[in-house]
Structure formats: structure tokens, C-alpha cells
PDB file of C-alpha atoms in Angstrom:
ATOM      1  CA  UNK J   1      -0.263  34.927  18.949  1.00 43.00           C
ATOM      2  CA  UNK J   2      -1.904  32.484  16.520  1.00 39.00           C
ATOM      3  CA  UNK J   3      -3.995  35.314  15.067  1.00 42.00           C
ATOM      4  CA  UNK J   4      -0.862  37.426  14.534  1.00 42.00           C
ATOM      5  CA  UNK J   5       0.945  34.558  12.812  1.00 39.00           C
ATOM      6  CA  UNK J   6      -2.091  33.797  10.651  1.00 42.00           C
ATOM      7  CA  UNK J   7      -2.453  37.439   9.630  1.00 42.00           C
ATOM      8  CA  UNK J   8       1.283  37.781   8.926  1.00 46.00           C
ATOM      9  CA  UNK J   9       1.955  34.600   6.972  1.00 45.00           C
ATOM     10  CA  UNK J  10      -1.577  33.877   5.666  1.00 54.00           C
ATOM     11  CA  UNK J  11      -0.983  30.131   5.195  1.00 54.00           C
ATOM     12  CA  UNK J  12      -4.517  29.623   3.888  1.00 63.00           C
ATOM     13  CA  UNK J  13      -3.803  32.083   1.054  1.00 68.00           C
ATOM     14  CA  UNK J  14      -0.729  30.094   0.029  1.00 71.00           C
ATOM     15  CA  UNK J  15      -2.805  26.901   0.064  1.00 70.00           C
ATOM     16  CA  UNK J  16      -5.529  28.445  -2.106  1.00 71.00           C
ATOM     17  CA  UNK J  17      -2.929  29.796  -4.527  1.00 74.00           C
ATOM     18  CA  UNK J  18      -1.267  26.398  -4.652  1.00 76.00           C
ATOM     19  CA  UNK J  19      -4.536  24.705  -5.500  1.00 77.00           C
ATOM     20  CA  UNK J  20      -5.240  27.288  -8.199  1.00 78.00           C
ATOM     21  CA  UNK J  21      -1.880  26.540  -9.805  1.00 82.00           C
ATOM     22  CA  UNK J  22      -2.436  22.787  -9.528  1.00 84.00           C
ATOM     23  CA  UNK J  23      -5.847  23.011 -11.200  1.00 85.00           C
ATOM     24  CA  UNK J  24      -4.494  25.182 -14.014  1.00 86.00           C
ATOM     25  CA  UNK J  25      -1.552  22.866 -14.663  1.00 88.00           C
ATOM     26  CA  UNK J  26      -3.798  19.807 -14.565  1.00 90.00           C
ATOM     27  CA  UNK J  27      -6.057  21.355 -17.193  1.00 91.00           C
ATOM     28  CA  UNK J  28      -3.089  22.156 -19.430  1.00 92.00           C
ATOM     29  CA  UNK J  29      -1.630  18.666 -18.971  1.00 93.00           C
ATOM     30  CA  UNK J  30      -4.860  16.971 -20.006  1.00 94.00           C
ATOM     31  CA  UNK J  31      -5.346  19.247 -22.995  1.00 93.00           C
ATOM     32  CA  UNK J  32      -1.800  18.482 -24.081  1.00 94.00           C
ATOM     33  CA  UNK J  33      -2.179  14.732 -23.585  1.00 95.00           C
ATOM     34  CA  UNK J  34      -5.373  14.389 -25.627  1.00 94.00           C
ATOM     35  CA  UNK J  35      -4.374  16.906 -28.333  1.00 93.00           C
ATOM     36  CA  UNK J  36      -7.002  19.474 -27.437  1.00 91.00           C
ATOM     37  CA  UNK J  37      -6.645  23.203 -28.016  1.00 88.00           C
ATOM     38  CA  UNK J  38      -4.095  24.811 -27.735  1.00 90.00           C
ATOM     39  CA  UNK J  39      -2.032  21.664 -28.353  1.00 92.00           C
ATOM     40  CA  UNK J  40      -3.492  20.106 -31.538  1.00 89.00           C
ATOM     41  CA  UNK J  41      -2.023  16.945 -32.993  1.00 88.00           C
ATOM     42  CA  UNK J  42      -0.735  18.948 -35.953  1.00 90.00           C
ATOM     43  CA  UNK J  43       2.019  20.295 -33.688  1.00 91.00           C
ATOM     44  CA  UNK J  44       5.217  18.316 -33.439  1.00 92.00           C
ATOM     45  CA  UNK J  45       6.172  16.859 -30.076  1.00 91.00           C
ATOM     46  CA  UNK J  46       8.730  19.598 -29.588  1.00 92.00           C
ATOM     47  CA  UNK J  47       6.349  22.391 -30.593  1.00 94.00           C
ATOM     48  CA  UNK J  48       3.594  21.098 -28.333  1.00 93.00           C
ATOM     49  CA  UNK J  49       6.022  20.600 -25.451  1.00 92.00           C
ATOM     50  CA  UNK J  50       7.409  24.110 -25.811  1.00 93.00           C
ATOM     51  CA  UNK J  51       3.883  25.543 -25.895  1.00 94.00           C
ATOM     52  CA  UNK J  52       2.959  23.633 -22.731  1.00 93.00           C
ATOM     53  CA  UNK J  53       6.084  24.765 -20.888  1.00 91.00           C
ATOM     54  CA  UNK J  54       5.451  28.358 -21.888  1.00 91.00           C
ATOM     55  CA  UNK J  55       1.896  28.280 -20.573  1.00 90.00           C
ATOM     56  CA  UNK J  56       2.899  26.571 -17.333  1.00 88.00           C
ATOM     57  CA  UNK J  57       5.658  29.145 -16.856  1.00 86.00           C
ATOM     58  CA  UNK J  58       3.061  31.869 -17.263  1.00 86.00           C
ATOM     59  CA  UNK J  59       0.827  30.276 -14.619  1.00 82.00           C
ATOM     60  CA  UNK J  60       3.585  29.665 -12.086  1.00 79.00           C
ATOM     61  CA  UNK J  61       5.304  33.019 -12.550  1.00 78.00           C
ATOM     62  CA  UNK J  62       2.171  34.844 -11.445  1.00 71.00           C
ATOM     63  CA  UNK J  63       2.342  33.186  -8.021  1.00 65.00           C
ATOM     64  CA  UNK J  64       6.050  32.470  -7.640  1.00 59.00           C
ATOM     65  CA  UNK J  65       6.292  34.995  -4.801  1.00 61.00           C
ATOM     66  CA  UNK J  66       3.723  33.090  -2.713  1.00 60.00           C
ATOM     67  CA  UNK J  67       4.050  29.454  -3.810  1.00 60.00           C
ATOM     68  CA  UNK J  68       7.304  27.478  -3.804  1.00 59.00           C
ATOM     69  CA  UNK J  69       7.871  25.311  -6.874  1.00 59.00           C
ATOM     70  CA  UNK J  70      10.329  22.452  -7.114  1.00 60.00           C
ATOM     71  CA  UNK J  71      12.406  22.192 -10.257  1.00 57.00           C
ATOM     72  CA  UNK J  72      13.002  18.455 -10.308  1.00 57.00           C
ATOM     73  CA  UNK J  73       9.658  17.367 -11.787  1.00 60.00           C
ATOM     74  CA  UNK J  74       9.138  16.839 -15.502  1.00 68.00           C
ATOM     75  CA  UNK J  75       6.681  19.124 -17.257  1.00 80.00           C
ATOM     76  CA  UNK J  76       6.037  16.659 -20.071  1.00 88.00           C
ATOM     77  CA  UNK J  77       6.107  12.984 -19.154  1.00 89.00           C
ATOM     78  CA  UNK J  78       6.532   9.971 -21.390  1.00 91.00           C
ATOM     79  CA  UNK J  79       2.967   8.879 -20.654  1.00 93.00           C
ATOM     80  CA  UNK J  80       1.647  12.239 -21.867  1.00 93.00           C
ATOM     81  CA  UNK J  81       3.547  11.959 -25.142  1.00 94.00           C
ATOM     82  CA  UNK J  82       2.471   8.344 -25.574  1.00 95.00           C
ATOM     83  CA  UNK J  83      -1.175   9.323 -25.228  1.00 95.00           C
ATOM     84  CA  UNK J  84      -0.771  12.128 -27.771  1.00 94.00           C
ATOM     85  CA  UNK J  85       0.212   9.688 -30.524  1.00 94.00           C
ATOM     86  CA  UNK J  86      -2.656   7.281 -29.855  1.00 95.00           C
ATOM     87  CA  UNK J  87      -5.680   7.097 -32.186  1.00 95.00           C
ATOM     88  CA  UNK J  88      -8.452   9.592 -31.525  1.00 95.00           C
ATOM     89  CA  UNK J  89     -10.809   7.005 -30.023  1.00 94.00           C
ATOM     90  CA  UNK J  90      -8.141   5.970 -27.509  1.00 95.00           C
ATOM     91  CA  UNK J  91      -7.478   9.564 -26.506  1.00 95.00           C
ATOM     92  CA  UNK J  92     -11.194  10.221 -26.201  1.00 95.00           C
ATOM     93  CA  UNK J  93     -11.737   7.187 -23.970  1.00 95.00           C
ATOM     94  CA  UNK J  94      -8.742   8.091 -21.808  1.00 95.00           C
ATOM     95  CA  UNK J  95     -10.047  11.609 -21.309  1.00 95.00           C
ATOM     96  CA  UNK J  96     -13.581  10.482 -20.496  1.00 94.00           C
ATOM     97  CA  UNK J  97     -12.464   7.853 -17.990  1.00 94.00           C
ATOM     98  CA  UNK J  98      -9.406   9.534 -16.523  1.00 94.00           C
ATOM     99  CA  UNK J  99     -10.567  13.126 -16.404  1.00 93.00           C
ATOM    100  CA  UNK J 100     -14.282  13.748 -16.901  1.00 90.00           C
ATOM    101  CA  UNK J 101     -15.741  10.715 -15.121  1.00 91.00           C
ATOM    102  CA  UNK J 102     -13.081  10.844 -12.428  1.00 91.00           C
ATOM    103  CA  UNK J 103     -13.919  14.471 -11.665  1.00 89.00           C
ATOM    104  CA  UNK J 104     -17.655  13.829 -11.934  1.00 90.00           C
ATOM    105  CA  UNK J 105     -17.465  11.040  -9.365  1.00 92.00           C
ATOM    106  CA  UNK J 106     -15.293  13.166  -7.071  1.00 90.00           C
ATOM    107  CA  UNK J 107     -17.732  16.088  -7.160  1.00 89.00           C
ATOM    108  CA  UNK J 108     -20.692  13.760  -6.616  1.00 93.00           C
ATOM    109  CA  UNK J 109     -19.028  12.259  -3.532  1.00 94.00           C
ATOM    110  CA  UNK J 110     -18.095  15.674  -2.170  1.00 91.00           C
ATOM    111  CA  UNK J 111     -21.630  16.913  -2.753  1.00 92.00           C
ATOM    112  CA  UNK J 112     -23.076  14.012  -0.778  1.00 95.00           C
ATOM    113  CA  UNK J 113     -20.461  14.425   1.950  1.00 95.00           C
ATOM    114  CA  UNK J 114     -21.265  18.106   2.436  1.00 92.00           C
ATOM    115  CA  UNK J 115     -24.998  17.448   2.258  1.00 93.00           C
ATOM    116  CA  UNK J 116     -24.684  14.826   5.001  1.00 95.00           C
ATOM    117  CA  UNK J 117     -22.582  17.159   7.136  1.00 92.00           C
ATOM    118  CA  UNK J 118     -25.084  19.974   6.662  1.00 91.00           C
ATOM    119  CA  UNK J 119     -27.953  17.718   7.746  1.00 93.00           C
ATOM    120  CA  UNK J 120     -26.021  16.356  10.727  1.00 93.00           C
ATOM    121  CA  UNK J 121     -25.088  19.790  12.009  1.00 91.00           C
ATOM    122  CA  UNK J 122     -28.632  21.058  11.503  1.00 91.00           C
ATOM    123  CA  UNK J 123     -29.999  18.208  13.626  1.00 92.00           C
ATOM    124  CA  UNK J 124     -27.355  18.761  16.307  1.00 90.00           C
ATOM    125  CA  UNK J 125     -28.107  22.472  16.537  1.00 90.00           C
ATOM    126  CA  UNK J 126     -31.871  21.917  16.678  1.00 90.00           C
ATOM    127  CA  UNK J 127     -31.553  19.301  19.421  1.00 90.00           C
ATOM    128  CA  UNK J 128     -29.181  21.543  21.352  1.00 88.00           C
ATOM    129  CA  UNK J 129     -31.632  24.441  21.083  1.00 87.00           C
ATOM    130  CA  UNK J 130     -34.450  22.232  22.371  1.00 87.00           C
ATOM    131  CA  UNK J 131     -32.268  21.122  25.266  1.00 84.00           C
ATOM    132  CA  UNK J 132     -31.304  24.717  26.059  1.00 82.00           C
ATOM    133  CA  UNK J 133     -34.957  25.803  26.136  1.00 82.00           C
ATOM    134  CA  UNK J 134     -35.844  22.823  28.326  1.00 80.00           C
ATOM    135  CA  UNK J 135     -33.082  23.625  30.791  1.00 77.00           C
ATOM    136  CA  UNK J 136     -34.060  27.286  30.856  1.00 77.00           C
ATOM    137  CA  UNK J 137     -37.678  26.378  31.611  1.00 76.00           C
ATOM    138  CA  UNK J 138     -36.547  23.878  34.218  1.00 71.00           C
ATOM    139  CA  UNK J 139     -34.513  26.502  36.000  1.00 71.00           C
ATOM    140  CA  UNK J 140     -37.355  29.015  35.763  1.00 71.00           C
ATOM    141  CA  UNK J 141     -40.178  26.705  36.801  1.00 74.00           C
ATOM    142  CA  UNK J 142     -38.485  23.905  38.683  1.00 65.00           C
ATOM    143  CA  UNK J 143     -35.912  26.009  40.482  1.00 66.00           C
ATOM    144  CA  UNK J 144     -32.981  23.963  39.167  1.00 64.00           C
ATOM    145  CA  UNK J 145     -29.768  25.084  40.851  1.00 64.00           C
ATOM    146  CA  UNK J 146     -27.514  24.796  37.784  1.00 62.00           C
ATOM    147  CA  UNK J 147     -27.823  27.140  34.807  1.00 66.00           C
ATOM    148  CA  UNK J 148     -26.658  25.286  31.691  1.00 71.00           C
ATOM    149  CA  UNK J 149     -28.833  27.174  29.236  1.00 70.00           C
ATOM    150  CA  UNK J 150     -26.260  29.946  28.869  1.00 74.00           C
ATOM    151  CA  UNK J 151     -23.492  27.449  28.223  1.00 77.00           C
ATOM    152  CA  UNK J 152     -25.583  25.666  25.616  1.00 80.00           C
ATOM    153  CA  UNK J 153     -26.434  29.007  24.029  1.00 81.00           C
ATOM    154  CA  UNK J 154     -22.738  29.702  23.585  1.00 83.00           C
ATOM    155  CA  UNK J 155     -22.264  26.221  22.132  1.00 85.00           C
ATOM    156  CA  UNK J 156     -25.108  26.824  19.666  1.00 86.00           C
ATOM    157  CA  UNK J 157     -23.561  30.114  18.562  1.00 87.00           C
ATOM    158  CA  UNK J 158     -20.178  28.430  18.099  1.00 86.00           C
ATOM    159  CA  UNK J 159     -21.761  25.589  16.140  1.00 87.00           C
ATOM    160  CA  UNK J 160     -23.651  27.984  13.886  1.00 87.00           C
ATOM    161  CA  UNK J 161     -20.445  29.925  13.238  1.00 85.00           C
ATOM    162  CA  UNK J 162     -18.625  26.696  12.388  1.00 84.00           C
ATOM    163  CA  UNK J 163     -21.323  25.686   9.897  1.00 84.00           C
ATOM    164  CA  UNK J 164     -21.164  29.144   8.315  1.00 82.00           C
ATOM    165  CA  UNK J 165     -17.396  28.876   7.910  1.00 75.00           C
ATOM    166  CA  UNK J 166     -17.492  25.351   6.477  1.00 81.00           C
ATOM    167  CA  UNK J 167     -20.324  26.269   4.061  1.00 82.00           C
ATOM    168  CA  UNK J 168     -21.615  22.714   3.864  1.00 87.00           C
ATOM    169  CA  UNK J 169     -24.880  23.541   2.130  1.00 88.00           C
ATOM    170  CA  UNK J 170     -23.488  25.959  -0.515  1.00 85.00           C
ATOM    171  CA  UNK J 171     -20.646  23.568  -1.281  1.00 85.00           C
ATOM    172  CA  UNK J 172     -23.051  20.649  -1.622  1.00 89.00           C
ATOM    173  CA  UNK J 173     -25.038  22.624  -4.189  1.00 88.00           C
ATOM    174  CA  UNK J 174     -21.937  23.788  -6.082  1.00 83.00           C
ATOM    175  CA  UNK J 175     -20.455  20.291  -6.200  1.00 86.00           C
ATOM    176  CA  UNK J 176     -23.788  18.856  -7.322  1.00 90.00           C
ATOM    177  CA  UNK J 177     -24.007  21.331 -10.209  1.00 86.00           C
ATOM    178  CA  UNK J 178     -20.431  20.547 -11.251  1.00 84.00           C
ATOM    179  CA  UNK J 179     -21.124  16.798 -11.140  1.00 88.00           C
ATOM    180  CA  UNK J 180     -24.221  17.190 -13.318  1.00 89.00           C
ATOM    181  CA  UNK J 181     -22.392  19.382 -15.825  1.00 85.00           C
ATOM    182  CA  UNK J 182     -19.545  16.891 -16.068  1.00 86.00           C
ATOM    183  CA  UNK J 183     -21.978  14.006 -16.555  1.00 89.00           C
ATOM    184  CA  UNK J 184     -23.493  15.924 -19.474  1.00 88.00           C
ATOM    185  CA  UNK J 185     -20.036  16.650 -20.877  1.00 85.00           C
ATOM    186  CA  UNK J 186     -19.051  12.980 -20.602  1.00 88.00           C
ATOM    187  CA  UNK J 187     -22.124  12.053 -22.609  1.00 89.00           C
ATOM    188  CA  UNK J 188     -21.240  14.644 -25.255  1.00 86.00           C
ATOM    189  CA  UNK J 189     -17.664  13.417 -25.424  1.00 89.00           C
ATOM    190  CA  UNK J 190     -18.734   9.857 -26.217  1.00 90.00           C
ATOM    191  CA  UNK J 191     -20.336  10.956 -29.462  1.00 90.00           C
ATOM    192  CA  UNK J 192     -17.969  13.715 -30.530  1.00 90.00           C
ATOM    193  CA  UNK J 193     -15.740  13.431 -33.579  1.00 91.00           C
ATOM    194  CA  UNK J 194     -12.213  14.720 -33.896  1.00 89.00           C
ATOM    195  CA  UNK J 195     -13.233  17.885 -35.731  1.00 89.00           C
ATOM    196  CA  UNK J 196     -15.097  19.236 -32.695  1.00 89.00           C
ATOM    197  CA  UNK J 197     -12.930  17.540 -30.080  1.00 91.00           C
ATOM    198  CA  UNK J 198     -11.130  20.664 -28.867  1.00 86.00           C
ATOM    199  CA  UNK J 199     -14.359  22.601 -28.364  1.00 83.00           C
ATOM    200  CA  UNK J 200     -16.039  19.888 -26.300  1.00 86.00           C
ATOM    201  CA  UNK J 201     -12.927  19.331 -24.184  1.00 88.00           C
ATOM    202  CA  UNK J 202     -12.823  23.080 -23.565  1.00 83.00           C
ATOM    203  CA  UNK J 203     -16.450  22.937 -22.354  1.00 81.00           C
ATOM    204  CA  UNK J 204     -15.639  20.077 -19.994  1.00 81.00           C
ATOM    205  CA  UNK J 205     -12.624  21.900 -18.590  1.00 83.00           C
ATOM    206  CA  UNK J 206     -14.716  25.048 -18.208  1.00 80.00           C
ATOM    207  CA  UNK J 207     -17.186  23.143 -16.028  1.00 74.00           C
ATOM    208  CA  UNK J 208     -14.338  22.085 -13.747  1.00 77.00           C
ATOM    209  CA  UNK J 209     -12.773  25.544 -13.750  1.00 77.00           C
ATOM    210  CA  UNK J 210     -16.088  27.247 -12.986  1.00 73.00           C
ATOM    211  CA  UNK J 211     -16.604  25.202  -9.818  1.00 67.00           C
ATOM    212  CA  UNK J 212     -13.058  25.835  -8.682  1.00 65.00           C
ATOM    213  CA  UNK J 213     -13.397  29.574  -9.288  1.00 68.00           C
ATOM    214  CA  UNK J 214     -16.621  29.676  -7.265  1.00 65.00           C
ATOM    215  CA  UNK J 215     -15.073  27.638  -4.472  1.00 60.00           C
ATOM    216  CA  UNK J 216     -11.924  29.762  -4.407  1.00 62.00           C
ATOM    217  CA  UNK J 217     -13.891  33.007  -4.304  1.00 63.00           C
ATOM    218  CA  UNK J 218     -15.973  31.780  -1.374  1.00 59.00           C
ATOM    219  CA  UNK J 219     -12.990  30.521   0.605  1.00 57.00           C
ATOM    220  CA  UNK J 220     -10.775  33.559   0.024  1.00 54.00           C
ATOM    221  CA  UNK J 221     -13.711  35.789   0.913  1.00 53.00           C
ATOM    222  CA  UNK J 222     -14.096  34.002   4.233  1.00 51.00           C
ATOM    223  CA  UNK J 223     -10.362  34.167   4.877  1.00 48.00           C
ATOM    224  CA  UNK J 224     -10.316  37.889   4.103  1.00 49.00           C
ATOM    225  CA  UNK J 225     -13.194  38.581   6.493  1.00 47.00           C
ATOM    226  CA  UNK J 226     -11.504  36.465   9.155  1.00 46.00           C
ATOM    227  CA  UNK J 227      -8.257  38.421   8.837  1.00 47.00           C
ATOM    228  CA  UNK J 228     -10.116  41.727   8.992  1.00 46.00           C
ATOM    229  CA  UNK J 229     -12.058  40.800  12.119  1.00 45.00           C
ATOM    230  CA  UNK J 230      -9.393  38.670  13.811  1.00 47.00           C
TER     231      UNK J 230
END
């Protein structure tokens, strides 16, 4: 029954789509707030706000049939408009601290988390395999009455499948690359002037978007294979 419900409603697909929308809107919100392309400071508050709403509408309309959106939240907040009118150095510092460094630290933590999980599961599986071989030899040589090797073999297979689904090692590598790219972008941002601001912000956002695209492709691929074989 659970497989039928999962195949019918595909809740994981809705979650992935929701995250994709959230990441896209977050990128647009930060670009708007710090006057990066396509919301330069030369635009009036109304022009920039209209441009942001139009782009967010475009993003949400693509997935409106699968993701429910509430209409009570503001698209442009007072804090976003306040940041737009700040001097360039203030906007630059806010972006570095609130966006680039924040994301860099998050990816670094997630990379370490997945690396630790990968190592832990590898040790568990190796120890379980050793135990299974020992029990098999004990039953063969020592005439042990209980056969636990088969049960442990099934547990090993289940554990290996779980590790494959969770993708700890690939995610650790992907998060590590994203963290390094964002650290480089943060360093670039500290020395950038306003004339090249939009380009460097675009590079930083591309680093974040690239990781998310890779992650989304891997997760939706797993979900698709699961639905086909389930």
C-alpha cells in the first residue's frame, strides 16, 4: 500500500520541486537586496520590485500544479528595500556575511557530516562482514547449531543499499566543492568594486545553483529508479 501511495502522489517529487523554487526565490531575493543584476540600483524601487515579482511569478508558475503557494507573504520586504539603499560597502558586507559565508559554512558542515556518516557506515559494514564470515566458519568447523551468517548477509545487503540511497560519499564531495568555490567567491567579493559587482555576485550564485542542480539530479534520479522498481 505504501508503495502505491508513493507512486501515486510522489511526495518526494513535490519536496524536490519545493526546494528548487525556494532556492530560485532566495537567489532572486539576494540579487534584489544587494542591487545585483537584474536589479541594478539605477532602477527605482517600484521598477525593481515589479521586476522581482515578475521573475518570481515565472518561477512559481512553472510548478504551481505540484507545489502549493500561500498568498499572504510579501515578495518584497522592508528589510530588502532598506538594504538596497545602503552604500555599496554595506551591501557588499551584508552579502558576504549573510549569503556567501553563511552558505559556505553550511556546505562545509554538510560535507563533514556526510563524510563522517560514510566512514561510520563503512566501518559497520566491514565489521559485520567479518562477523558473518566468522559465524559461517564457526558453523562449518565448530558445528554451531545456529546459522546467523545468512541473517547478517541480509543485513549487510540492506546496509549497502541504504548507503547507496543516501549517497554519503558523493554528497560529501559535492558539498566540499561547493564550500571551496564559495570561499573563493567570498574572497573575490571583498575586493570587488561596484562596477563589477553584478558579475561577481552572479558567479557566487552560480556556485550555489550548480551544487543544488547536481544534488537535485541525483535525488530525482534515485526517486525515479525507486518508482520504476517499486
